[in-house]
Amino acid sequence: MTDPTLDRESWERRWEQALREHGDKVSNRPPNEYLLAEIGDLQPGVALDAGCGHGAEAIWLAAAGWRVTALDFSVTALEHARSTARTLGDDIAKGIDWVEGDLGTWTPPPRAFDLVSCLYVHVAGSVGEMVTRLGSGVAPGGTLFLVGHLPVDPATGAPSPAAEQVQVTVDAALEVLDPGAWEILVSEERLRSAAGTGADAVVRAVRRP
């Protein structure tokens, strides 16, 4: 995750505190509900979980048969995620490569992944630039899946917990996803299931052959 006011050191402190005070709660967080709903029907292949955090999505993907590269720049988060995967057995642990990298600059190998998933990343620079960069890693016929927490709750007009952050929006993603190269399957804002916590931008696109 990247943010101009939350650098690598800041995230390390945040993860260290969260795991120290609420380690069991973090470990038991379920994978993202949108990922489960939108990606569960895909044939497993090679996936990139960009900004994997505590690893719930990477672990779920590996359990479903995907070969996963899980990227984050927090060493603390990666160590926790790796440890969690090991407790679930060799089949899952060996299905995930944990990679330390900063999504502000990290570029995937070109067209290498059947799925690139990026959830709730705090973007330091241009959202469009990051979407373009991550999209370059999607293979023909592969899926780019993006979720961002919107800064304003559309139901109330009140600032959301993401009010001070820059995250993926539908407009910013669609601006750089050329319809000649991408088929847009989902591009919508969805209210979160917990009332008063705002809404999320959800984008699912498939690279045309």
JSON list of C-alpha atoms in Angstrom, two decimals:
[
{"chain": "A", "resi": 1, "resn": "MET", "atom": "CA", "xyz": [0.00, 0.00, 0.00]},
{"chain": "A", "resi": 2, "resn": "THR", "atom": "CA", "xyz": [1.21, 3.50, -0.74]},
{"chain": "A", "resi": 3, "resn": "ASP", "atom": "CA", "xyz": [0.19, 6.92, 0.52]},
{"chain": "A", "resi": 4, "resn": "PRO", "atom": "CA", "xyz": [2.10, 10.20, 0.65]},
{"chain": "A", "resi": 5, "resn": "THR", "atom": "CA", "xyz": [1.56, 10.48, 4.42]},
{"chain": "A", "resi": 6, "resn": "LEU", "atom": "CA", "xyz": [1.85, 6.77, 5.20]},
{"chain": "A", "resi": 7, "resn": "ASP", "atom": "CA", "xyz": [5.27, 5.58, 4.14]},
{"chain": "A", "resi": 8, "resn": "ARG", "atom": "CA", "xyz": [6.79, 2.14, 4.66]},
{"chain": "A", "resi": 9, "resn": "GLU", "atom": "CA", "xyz": [7.92, 2.93, 8.21]},
{"chain": "A", "resi": 10, "resn": "SER", "atom": "CA", "xyz": [4.46, 4.18, 9.14]},
{"chain": "A", "resi": 11, "resn": "TRP", "atom": "CA", "xyz": [2.82, 1.03, 7.80]},
{"chain": "A", "resi": 12, "resn": "GLU", "atom": "CA", "xyz": [5.27, -1.12, 9.71]},
{"chain": "A", "resi": 13, "resn": "ARG", "atom": "CA", "xyz": [4.28, 0.63, 12.93]},
{"chain": "A", "resi": 14, "resn": "ARG", "atom": "CA", "xyz": [0.59, 0.26, 12.11]},
{"chain": "A", "resi": 15, "resn": "TRP", "atom": "CA", "xyz": [0.90, -3.43, 11.35]},
{"chain": "A", "resi": 16, "resn": "GLU", "atom": "CA", "xyz": [3.05, -4.09, 14.41]},
{"chain": "A", "resi": 17, "resn": "GLN", "atom": "CA", "xyz": [0.47, -2.40, 16.63]},
{"chain": "A", "resi": 18, "resn": "ALA", "atom": "CA", "xyz": [-2.49, -4.14, 14.99]},
{"chain": "A", "resi": 19, "resn": "LEU", "atom": "CA", "xyz": [-0.89, -7.57, 15.30]},
{"chain": "A", "resi": 20, "resn": "ARG", "atom": "CA", "xyz": [0.31, -6.95, 18.84]},
{"chain": "A", "resi": 21, "resn": "GLU", "atom": "CA", "xyz": [-3.09, -5.77, 20.07]},
{"chain": "A", "resi": 22, "resn": "HIS", "atom": "CA", "xyz": [-5.46, -7.69, 17.81]},
{"chain": "A", "resi": 23, "resn": "GLY", "atom": "CA", "xyz": [-3.44, -10.52, 16.26]},
{"chain": "A", "resi": 24, "resn": "ASP", "atom": "CA", "xyz": [-6.20, -13.12, 16.47]},
{"chain": "A", "resi": 25, "resn": "LYS", "atom": "CA", "xyz": [-8.77, -10.74, 15.02]},
{"chain": "A", "resi": 26, "resn": "VAL", "atom": "CA", "xyz": [-6.50, -9.89, 12.09]},
{"chain": "A", "resi": 27, "resn": "SER", "atom": "CA", "xyz": [-5.80, -13.57, 11.42]},
{"chain": "A", "resi": 28, "resn": "ASN", "atom": "CA", "xyz": [-9.50, -14.35, 11.36]},
{"chain": "A", "resi": 29, "resn": "ARG", "atom": "CA", "xyz": [-10.54, -11.59, 8.97]},
{"chain": "A", "resi": 30, "resn": "PRO", "atom": "CA", "xyz": [-12.33, -13.18, 6.01]},
{"chain": "A", "resi": 31, "resn": "PRO", "atom": "CA", "xyz": [-11.28, -12.55, 2.43]},
{"chain": "A", "resi": 32, "resn": "ASN", "atom": "CA", "xyz": [-12.91, -9.63, 0.66]},
{"chain": "A", "resi": 33, "resn": "GLU", "atom": "CA", "xyz": [-16.60, -10.22, -0.09]},
{"chain": "A", "resi": 34, "resn": "TYR", "atom": "CA", "xyz": [-16.37, -8.70, -3.57]},
{"chain": "A", "resi": 35, "resn": "LEU", "atom": "CA", "xyz": [-13.50, -10.99, -4.49]},
{"chain": "A", "resi": 36, "resn": "LEU", "atom": "CA", "xyz": [-15.48, -14.02, -3.38]},
{"chain": "A", "resi": 37, "resn": "ALA", "atom": "CA", "xyz": [-18.52, -12.90, -5.37]},
{"chain": "A", "resi": 38, "resn": "GLU", "atom": "CA", "xyz": [-16.74, -11.87, -8.56]},
{"chain": "A", "resi": 39, "resn": "ILE", "atom": "CA", "xyz": [-13.77, -14.21, -8.87]},
{"chain": "A", "resi": 40, "resn": "GLY", "atom": "CA", "xyz": [-15.09, -17.47, -7.48]},
{"chain": "A", "resi": 41, "resn": "ASP", "atom": "CA", "xyz": [-16.26, -18.64, -10.90]},
{"chain": "A", "resi": 42, "resn": "LEU", "atom": "CA", "xyz": [-12.86, -18.27, -12.59]},
{"chain": "A", "resi": 43, "resn": "GLN", "atom": "CA", "xyz": [-10.71, -21.23, -13.54]},
{"chain": "A", "resi": 44, "resn": "PRO", "atom": "CA", "xyz": [-7.64, -21.14, -11.24]},
{"chain": "A", "resi": 45, "resn": "GLY", "atom": "CA", "xyz": [-4.41, -20.04, -12.85]},
{"chain": "A", "resi": 46, "resn": "VAL", "atom": "CA", "xyz": [-1.65, -17.61, -11.92]},
{"chain": "A", "resi": 47, "resn": "ALA", "atom": "CA", "xyz": [-2.67, -14.65, -9.74]},
{"chain": "A", "resi": 48, "resn": "LEU", "atom": "CA", "xyz": [-1.16, -11.45, -8.37]},
{"chain": "A", "resi": 49, "resn": "ASP", "atom": "CA", "xyz": [-2.53, -10.11, -5.09]},
{"chain": "A", "resi": 50, "resn": "ALA", "atom": "CA", "xyz": [-1.20, -6.54, -5.23]},
{"chain": "A", "resi": 51, "resn": "GLY", "atom": "CA", "xyz": [-1.16, -5.03, -1.75]},
{"chain": "A", "resi": 52, "resn": "CYS", "atom": "CA", "xyz": [-1.90, -8.31, 0.02]},
{"chain": "A", "resi": 53, "resn": "GLY", "atom": "CA", "xyz": [-1.72, -7.03, 3.62]},
{"chain": "A", "resi": 54, "resn": "HIS", "atom": "CA", "xyz": [-2.43, -9.81, 6.11]},
{"chain": "A", "resi": 55, "resn": "GLY", "atom": "CA", "xyz": [-2.91, -12.30, 3.29]},
{"chain": "A", "resi": 56, "resn": "ALA", "atom": "CA", "xyz": [-6.55, -13.38, 3.54]},
{"chain": "A", "resi": 57, "resn": "GLU", "atom": "CA", "xyz": [-7.20, -13.07, -0.20]},
{"chain": "A", "resi": 58, "resn": "ALA", "atom": "CA", "xyz": [-3.90, -14.69, -1.23]},
{"chain": "A", "resi": 59, "resn": "ILE", "atom": "CA", "xyz": [-4.60, -17.62, 1.08]},
{"chain": "A", "resi": 60, "resn": "TRP", "atom": "CA", "xyz": [-8.15, -18.00, -0.23]},
{"chain": "A", "resi": 61, "resn": "LEU", "atom": "CA", "xyz": [-6.90, -17.97, -3.81]},
{"chain": "A", "resi": 62, "resn": "ALA", "atom": "CA", "xyz": [-4.22, -20.56, -3.05]},
{"chain": "A", "resi": 63, "resn": "ALA", "atom": "CA", "xyz": [-6.78, -22.78, -1.33]},
{"chain": "A", "resi": 64, "resn": "ALA", "atom": "CA", "xyz": [-8.92, -22.53, -4.48]},
{"chain": "A", "resi": 65, "resn": "GLY", "atom": "CA", "xyz": [-6.03, -23.78, -6.62]},
{"chain": "A", "resi": 66, "resn": "TRP", "atom": "CA", "xyz": [-4.40, -20.55, -7.80]},
{"chain": "A", "resi": 67, "resn": "ARG", "atom": "CA", "xyz": [-0.64, -20.06, -7.89]},
{"chain": "A", "resi": 68, "resn": "VAL", "atom": "CA", "xyz": [-0.30, -16.68, -6.15]},
{"chain": "A", "resi": 69, "resn": "THR", "atom": "CA", "xyz": [2.26, -13.90, -6.02]},
{"chain": "A", "resi": 70, "resn": "ALA", "atom": "CA", "xyz": [1.34, -11.84, -2.95]},
{"chain": "A", "resi": 71, "resn": "LEU", "atom": "CA", "xyz": [2.95, -8.40, -2.85]},
{"chain": "A", "resi": 72, "resn": "ASP", "atom": "CA", "xyz": [3.12, -5.83, -0.05]},
{"chain": "A", "resi": 73, "resn": "PHE", "atom": "CA", "xyz": [5.76, -3.44, 1.22]},
{"chain": "A", "resi": 74, "resn": "SER", "atom": "CA", "xyz": [5.16, -4.20, 4.90]},
{"chain": "A", "resi": 75, "resn": "VAL", "atom": "CA", "xyz": [7.58, -6.87, 6.05]},
{"chain": "A", "resi": 76, "resn": "THR", "atom": "CA", "xyz": [5.55, -7.30, 9.23]},
{"chain": "A", "resi": 77, "resn": "ALA", "atom": "CA", "xyz": [2.36, -7.98, 7.30]},
{"chain": "A", "resi": 78, "resn": "LEU", "atom": "CA", "xyz": [4.11, -10.40, 4.95]},
{"chain": "A", "resi": 79, "resn": "GLU", "atom": "CA", "xyz": [5.67, -12.35, 7.82]},
{"chain": "A", "resi": 80, "resn": "HIS", "atom": "CA", "xyz": [2.29, -12.64, 9.52]},
{"chain": "A", "resi": 81, "resn": "ALA", "atom": "CA", "xyz": [0.61, -13.73, 6.28]},
{"chain": "A", "resi": 82, "resn": "ARG", "atom": "CA", "xyz": [3.33, -16.29, 5.55]},
{"chain": "A", "resi": 83, "resn": "SER", "atom": "CA", "xyz": [3.01, -17.71, 9.07]},
{"chain": "A", "resi": 84, "resn": "THR", "atom": "CA", "xyz": [-0.77, -17.95, 8.73]},
{"chain": "A", "resi": 85, "resn": "ALA", "atom": "CA", "xyz": [-0.45, -19.79, 5.43]},
{"chain": "A", "resi": 86, "resn": "ARG", "atom": "CA", "xyz": [1.97, -22.30, 6.95]},
{"chain": "A", "resi": 87, "resn": "THR", "atom": "CA", "xyz": [-0.49, -23.17, 9.70]},
{"chain": "A", "resi": 88, "resn": "LEU", "atom": "CA", "xyz": [-3.01, -24.13, 7.02]},
{"chain": "A", "resi": 89, "resn": "GLY", "atom": "CA", "xyz": [-0.76, -26.73, 5.43]},
{"chain": "A", "resi": 90, "resn": "ASP", "atom": "CA", "xyz": [1.90, -27.19, 2.79]},
{"chain": "A", "resi": 91, "resn": "ASP", "atom": "CA", "xyz": [-0.52, -27.17, -0.14]},
{"chain": "A", "resi": 92, "resn": "ILE", "atom": "CA", "xyz": [-1.54, -23.61, 0.63]},
{"chain": "A", "resi": 93, "resn": "ALA", "atom": "CA", "xyz": [1.84, -22.38, 1.86]},
{"chain": "A", "resi": 94, "resn": "LYS", "atom": "CA", "xyz": [3.65, -23.66, -1.23]},
{"chain": "A", "resi": 95, "resn": "GLY", "atom": "CA", "xyz": [1.06, -22.06, -3.50]},
{"chain": "A", "resi": 96, "resn": "ILE", "atom": "CA", "xyz": [2.02, -18.51, -2.51]},
{"chain": "A", "resi": 97, "resn": "ASP", "atom": "CA", "xyz": [5.16, -16.49, -3.21]},
{"chain": "A", "resi": 98, "resn": "TRP", "atom": "CA", "xyz": [5.34, -13.60, -0.72]},
{"chain": "A", "resi": 99, "resn": "VAL", "atom": "CA", "xyz": [7.09, -10.61, -2.29]},
{"chain": "A", "resi": 100, "resn": "GLU", "atom": "CA", "xyz": [8.20, -7.36, -0.66]},
{"chain": "A", "resi": 101, "resn": "GLY", "atom": "CA", "xyz": [7.50, -4.48, -3.02]},
{"chain": "A", "resi": 102, "resn": "ASP", "atom": "CA", "xyz": [6.09, -0.95, -3.15]},
{"chain": "A", "resi": 103, "resn": "LEU", "atom": "CA", "xyz": [3.03, -0.55, -5.37]},
{"chain": "A", "resi": 104, "resn": "GLY", "atom": "CA", "xyz": [4.03, 3.05, -5.91]},
{"chain": "A", "resi": 105, "resn": "THR", "atom": "CA", "xyz": [6.72, 1.80, -8.28]},
{"chain": "A", "resi": 106, "resn": "TRP", "atom": "CA", "xyz": [6.54, -1.99, -8.61]},
{"chain": "A", "resi": 107, "resn": "THR", "atom": "CA", "xyz": [5.69, -3.26, -12.08]},
{"chain": "A", "resi": 108, "resn": "PRO", "atom": "CA", "xyz": [4.49, -6.81, -12.76]},
{"chain": "A", "resi": 109, "resn": "PRO", "atom": "CA", "xyz": [6.05, -8.89, -15.53]},
{"chain": "A", "resi": 110, "resn": "PRO", "atom": "CA", "xyz": [4.12, -8.15, -18.72]},
{"chain": "A", "resi": 111, "resn": "ARG", "atom": "CA", "xyz": [0.99, -10.21, -19.36]},
{"chain": "A", "resi": 112, "resn": "ALA", "atom": "CA", "xyz": [2.06, -12.85, -16.83]},
{"chain": "A", "resi": 113, "resn": "PHE", "atom": "CA", "xyz": [-1.07, -13.26, -14.69]},
{"chain": "A", "resi": 114, "resn": "ASP", "atom": "CA", "xyz": [-4.53, -14.70, -15.27]},
{"chain": "A", "resi": 115, "resn": "LEU", "atom": "CA", "xyz": [-5.75, -12.52, -12.40]},
{"chain": "A", "resi": 116, "resn": "VAL", "atom": "CA", "xyz": [-4.44, -9.27, -10.96]},
{"chain": "A", "resi": 117, "resn": "SER", "atom": "CA", "xyz": [-6.33, -8.21, -7.84]},
{"chain": "A", "resi": 118, "resn": "CYS", "atom": "CA", "xyz": [-5.76, -4.91, -6.02]},
{"chain": "A", "resi": 119, "resn": "LEU", "atom": "CA", "xyz": [-7.97, -4.09, -3.03]},
{"chain": "A", "resi": 120, "resn": "TYR", "atom": "CA", "xyz": [-8.09, -0.87, -1.00]},
{"chain": "A", "resi": 121, "resn": "VAL", "atom": "CA", "xyz": [-4.60, 0.30, -1.89]},
{"chain": "A", "resi": 122, "resn": "HIS", "atom": "CA", "xyz": [-3.74, 3.84, -0.74]},
{"chain": "A", "resi": 123, "resn": "VAL", "atom": "CA", "xyz": [-2.33, 5.43, -3.87]},
{"chain": "A", "resi": 124, "resn": "ALA", "atom": "CA", "xyz": [0.54, 7.89, -3.58]},
{"chain": "A", "resi": 125, "resn": "GLY", "atom": "CA", "xyz": [0.49, 9.13, -7.16]},
{"chain": "A", "resi": 126, "resn": "SER", "atom": "CA", "xyz": [-1.97, 8.84, -10.02]},
{"chain": "A", "resi": 127, "resn": "VAL", "atom": "CA", "xyz": [-4.67, 6.19, -9.75]},
{"chain": "A", "resi": 128, "resn": "GLY", "atom": "CA", "xyz": [-4.71, 5.90, -13.52]},
{"chain": "A", "resi": 129, "resn": "GLU", "atom": "CA", "xyz": [-0.96, 5.32, -13.67]},
{"chain": "A", "resi": 130, "resn": "MET", "atom": "CA", "xyz": [-1.17, 2.55, -11.07]},
{"chain": "A", "resi": 131, "resn": "VAL", "atom": "CA", "xyz": [-4.13, 0.89, -12.81]},
{"chain": "A", "resi": 132, "resn": "THR", "atom": "CA", "xyz": [-2.27, 1.00, -16.13]},
{"chain": "A", "resi": 133, "resn": "ARG", "atom": "CA", "xyz": [0.87, -0.43, -14.55]},
{"chain": "A", "resi": 134, "resn": "LEU", "atom": "CA", "xyz": [-0.92, -3.28, -12.81]},
{"chain": "A", "resi": 135, "resn": "GLY", "atom": "CA", "xyz": [-3.04, -3.93, -15.88]},
{"chain": "A", "resi": 136, "resn": "SER", "atom": "CA", "xyz": [0.11, -4.50, -17.90]},
{"chain": "A", "resi": 137, "resn": "GLY", "atom": "CA", "xyz": [0.57, -7.71, -15.93]},
{"chain": "A", "resi": 138, "resn": "VAL", "atom": "CA", "xyz": [-2.75, -9.24, -17.06]},
{"chain": "A", "resi": 139, "resn": "ALA", "atom": "CA", "xyz": [-2.53, -11.94, -19.72]},
{"chain": "A", "resi": 140, "resn": "PRO", "atom": "CA", "xyz": [-4.92, -12.01, -22.70]},
{"chain": "A", "resi": 141, "resn": "GLY", "atom": "CA", "xyz": [-8.21, -13.37, -21.41]},
{"chain": "A", "resi": 142, "resn": "GLY", "atom": "CA", "xyz": [-7.13, -12.58, -17.85]},
{"chain": "A", "resi": 143, "resn": "THR", "atom": "CA", "xyz": [-8.93, -10.49, -15.26]},
{"chain": "A", "resi": 144, "resn": "LEU", "atom": "CA", "xyz": [-8.07, -7.19, -13.58]},
{"chain": "A", "resi": 145, "resn": "PHE", "atom": "CA", "xyz": [-10.03, -6.77, -10.34]},
{"chain": "A", "resi": 146, "resn": "LEU", "atom": "CA", "xyz": [-9.97, -3.49, -8.43]},
{"chain": "A", "resi": 147, "resn": "VAL", "atom": "CA", "xyz": [-11.71, -2.29, -5.27]},
{"chain": "A", "resi": 148, "resn": "GLY", "atom": "CA", "xyz": [-11.36, 1.13, -3.64]},
{"chain": "A", "resi": 149, "resn": "HIS", "atom": "CA", "xyz": [-13.06, 2.65, -0.60]},
{"chain": "A", "resi": 150, "resn": "LEU", "atom": "CA", "xyz": [-14.79, 5.90, -1.59]},
{"chain": "A", "resi": 151, "resn": "PRO", "atom": "CA", "xyz": [-14.02, 9.03, 0.46]},
{"chain": "A", "resi": 152, "resn": "VAL", "atom": "CA", "xyz": [-17.69, 10.03, 0.86]},
{"chain": "A", "resi": 153, "resn": "ASP", "atom": "CA", "xyz": [-20.62, 7.86, 1.90]},
{"chain": "A", "resi": 154, "resn": "PRO", "atom": "CA", "xyz": [-23.16, 8.33, -0.93]},
{"chain": "A", "resi": 155, "resn": "ALA", "atom": "CA", "xyz": [-26.02, 7.39, 1.39]},
{"chain": "A", "resi": 156, "resn": "THR", "atom": "CA", "xyz": [-25.34, 10.21, 3.86]},
{"chain": "A", "resi": 157, "resn": "GLY", "atom": "CA", "xyz": [-22.87, 12.60, 2.20]},
{"chain": "A", "resi": 158, "resn": "ALA", "atom": "CA", "xyz": [-20.61, 12.21, 5.23]},
{"chain": "A", "resi": 159, "resn": "PRO", "atom": "CA", "xyz": [-16.86, 11.56, 4.98]},
{"chain": "A", "resi": 160, "resn": "SER", "atom": "CA", "xyz": [-15.99, 7.87, 5.09]},
{"chain": "A", "resi": 161, "resn": "PRO", "atom": "CA", "xyz": [-13.01, 6.34, 6.92]},
{"chain": "A", "resi": 162, "resn": "ALA", "atom": "CA", "xyz": [-11.14, 6.75, 3.60]},
{"chain": "A", "resi": 163, "resn": "ALA", "atom": "CA", "xyz": [-11.77, 10.50, 3.42]},
{"chain": "A", "resi": 164, "resn": "GLU", "atom": "CA", "xyz": [-8.07, 11.41, 3.65]},
{"chain": "A", "resi": 165, "resn": "GLN", "atom": "CA", "xyz": [-6.94, 8.73, 1.22]},
{"chain": "A", "resi": 166, "resn": "VAL", "atom": "CA", "xyz": [-6.61, 8.35, -2.53]},
{"chain": "A", "resi": 167, "resn": "GLN", "atom": "CA", "xyz": [-8.00, 5.02, -3.67]},
{"chain": "A", "resi": 168, "resn": "VAL", "atom": "CA", "xyz": [-9.27, 3.49, -6.90]},
{"chain": "A", "resi": 169, "resn": "THR", "atom": "CA", "xyz": [-12.51, 4.97, -8.26]},
{"chain": "A", "resi": 170, "resn": "VAL", "atom": "CA", "xyz": [-14.66, 3.74, -11.11]},
{"chain": "A", "resi": 171, "resn": "ASP", "atom": "CA", "xyz": [-14.06, 6.88, -13.17]},
{"chain": "A", "resi": 172, "resn": "ALA", "atom": "CA", "xyz": [-10.29, 6.84, -12.70]},
{"chain": "A", "resi": 173, "resn": "ALA", "atom": "CA", "xyz": [-10.05, 3.17, -13.65]},
{"chain": "A", "resi": 174, "resn": "LEU", "atom": "CA", "xyz": [-12.31, 3.42, -16.72]},
{"chain": "A", "resi": 175, "resn": "GLU", "atom": "CA", "xyz": [-10.42, 6.46, -17.96]},
{"chain": "A", "resi": 176, "resn": "VAL", "atom": "CA", "xyz": [-7.31, 4.33, -18.59]},
{"chain": "A", "resi": 177, "resn": "LEU", "atom": "CA", "xyz": [-8.89, 0.96, -19.47]},
{"chain": "A", "resi": 178, "resn": "ASP", "atom": "CA", "xyz": [-9.17, 1.23, -23.24]},
{"chain": "A", "resi": 179, "resn": "PRO", "atom": "CA", "xyz": [-12.40, -0.50, -24.35]},
{"chain": "A", "resi": 180, "resn": "GLY", "atom": "CA", "xyz": [-10.53, -1.78, -27.37]},
{"chain": "A", "resi": 181, "resn": "ALA", "atom": "CA", "xyz": [-8.20, -3.70, -25.09]},
{"chain": "A", "resi": 182, "resn": "TRP", "atom": "CA", "xyz": [-10.51, -4.41, -22.13]},
{"chain": "A", "resi": 183, "resn": "GLU", "atom": "CA", "xyz": [-14.01, -5.77, -21.71]},
{"chain": "A", "resi": 184, "resn": "ILE", "atom": "CA", "xyz": [-15.53, -4.10, -18.63]},
{"chain": "A", "resi": 185, "resn": "LEU", "atom": "CA", "xyz": [-17.71, -6.63, -16.79]},
{"chain": "A", "resi": 186, "resn": "VAL", "atom": "CA", "xyz": [-18.29, -4.65, -13.59]},
{"chain": "A", "resi": 187, "resn": "SER", "atom": "CA", "xyz": [-17.89, -0.91, -12.95]},
{"chain": "A", "resi": 188, "resn": "GLU", "atom": "CA", "xyz": [-20.03, 0.25, -10.08]},
{"chain": "A", "resi": 189, "resn": "GLU", "atom": "CA", "xyz": [-20.19, 1.74, -6.61]},
{"chain": "A", "resi": 190, "resn": "ARG", "atom": "CA", "xyz": [-21.56, -0.58, -3.95]},
{"chain": "A", "resi": 191, "resn": "LEU", "atom": "CA", "xyz": [-22.67, 0.30, -0.45]},
{"chain": "A", "resi": 192, "resn": "ARG", "atom": "CA", "xyz": [-20.78, -1.60, 2.20]},
{"chain": "A", "resi": 193, "resn": "SER", "atom": "CA", "xyz": [-22.75, -4.22, 4.11]},
{"chain": "A", "resi": 194, "resn": "ALA", "atom": "CA", "xyz": [-22.17, -2.44, 7.44]},
{"chain": "A", "resi": 195, "resn": "ALA", "atom": "CA", "xyz": [-24.38, 0.66, 7.56]},
{"chain": "A", "resi": 196, "resn": "GLY", "atom": "CA", "xyz": [-22.55, 3.96, 7.89]},
{"chain": "A", "resi": 197, "resn": "THR", "atom": "CA", "xyz": [-19.18, 2.65, 6.65]},
{"chain": "A", "resi": 198, "resn": "GLY", "atom": "CA", "xyz": [-19.50, 4.09, 3.15]},
{"chain": "A", "resi": 199, "resn": "ALA", "atom": "CA", "xyz": [-19.26, 2.57, -0.29]},
{"chain": "A", "resi": 200, "resn": "ASP", "atom": "CA", "xyz": [-16.69, 0.93, -2.51]},
{"chain": "A", "resi": 201, "resn": "ALA", "atom": "CA", "xyz": [-15.77, 1.22, -6.16]},
{"chain": "A", "resi": 202, "resn": "VAL", "atom": "CA", "xyz": [-15.67, -2.22, -7.79]},
{"chain": "A", "resi": 203, "resn": "VAL", "atom": "CA", "xyz": [-14.15, -2.79, -11.24]},
{"chain": "A", "resi": 204, "resn": "ARG", "atom": "CA", "xyz": [-13.76, -6.11, -13.04]},
{"chain": "A", "resi": 205, "resn": "ALA", "atom": "CA", "xyz": [-12.21, -6.08, -16.50]},
{"chain": "A", "resi": 206, "resn": "VAL", "atom": "CA", "xyz": [-10.99, -8.80, -18.87]},
{"chain": "A", "resi": 207, "resn": "ARG", "atom": "CA", "xyz": [-8.13, -8.21, -21.28]},
{"chain": "A", "resi": 208, "resn": "ARG", "atom": "CA", "xyz": [-9.27, -8.94, -24.81]},
{"chain": "A", "resi": 209, "resn": "PRO", "atom": "CA", "xyz": [-7.29, -11.62, -26.70]}
]
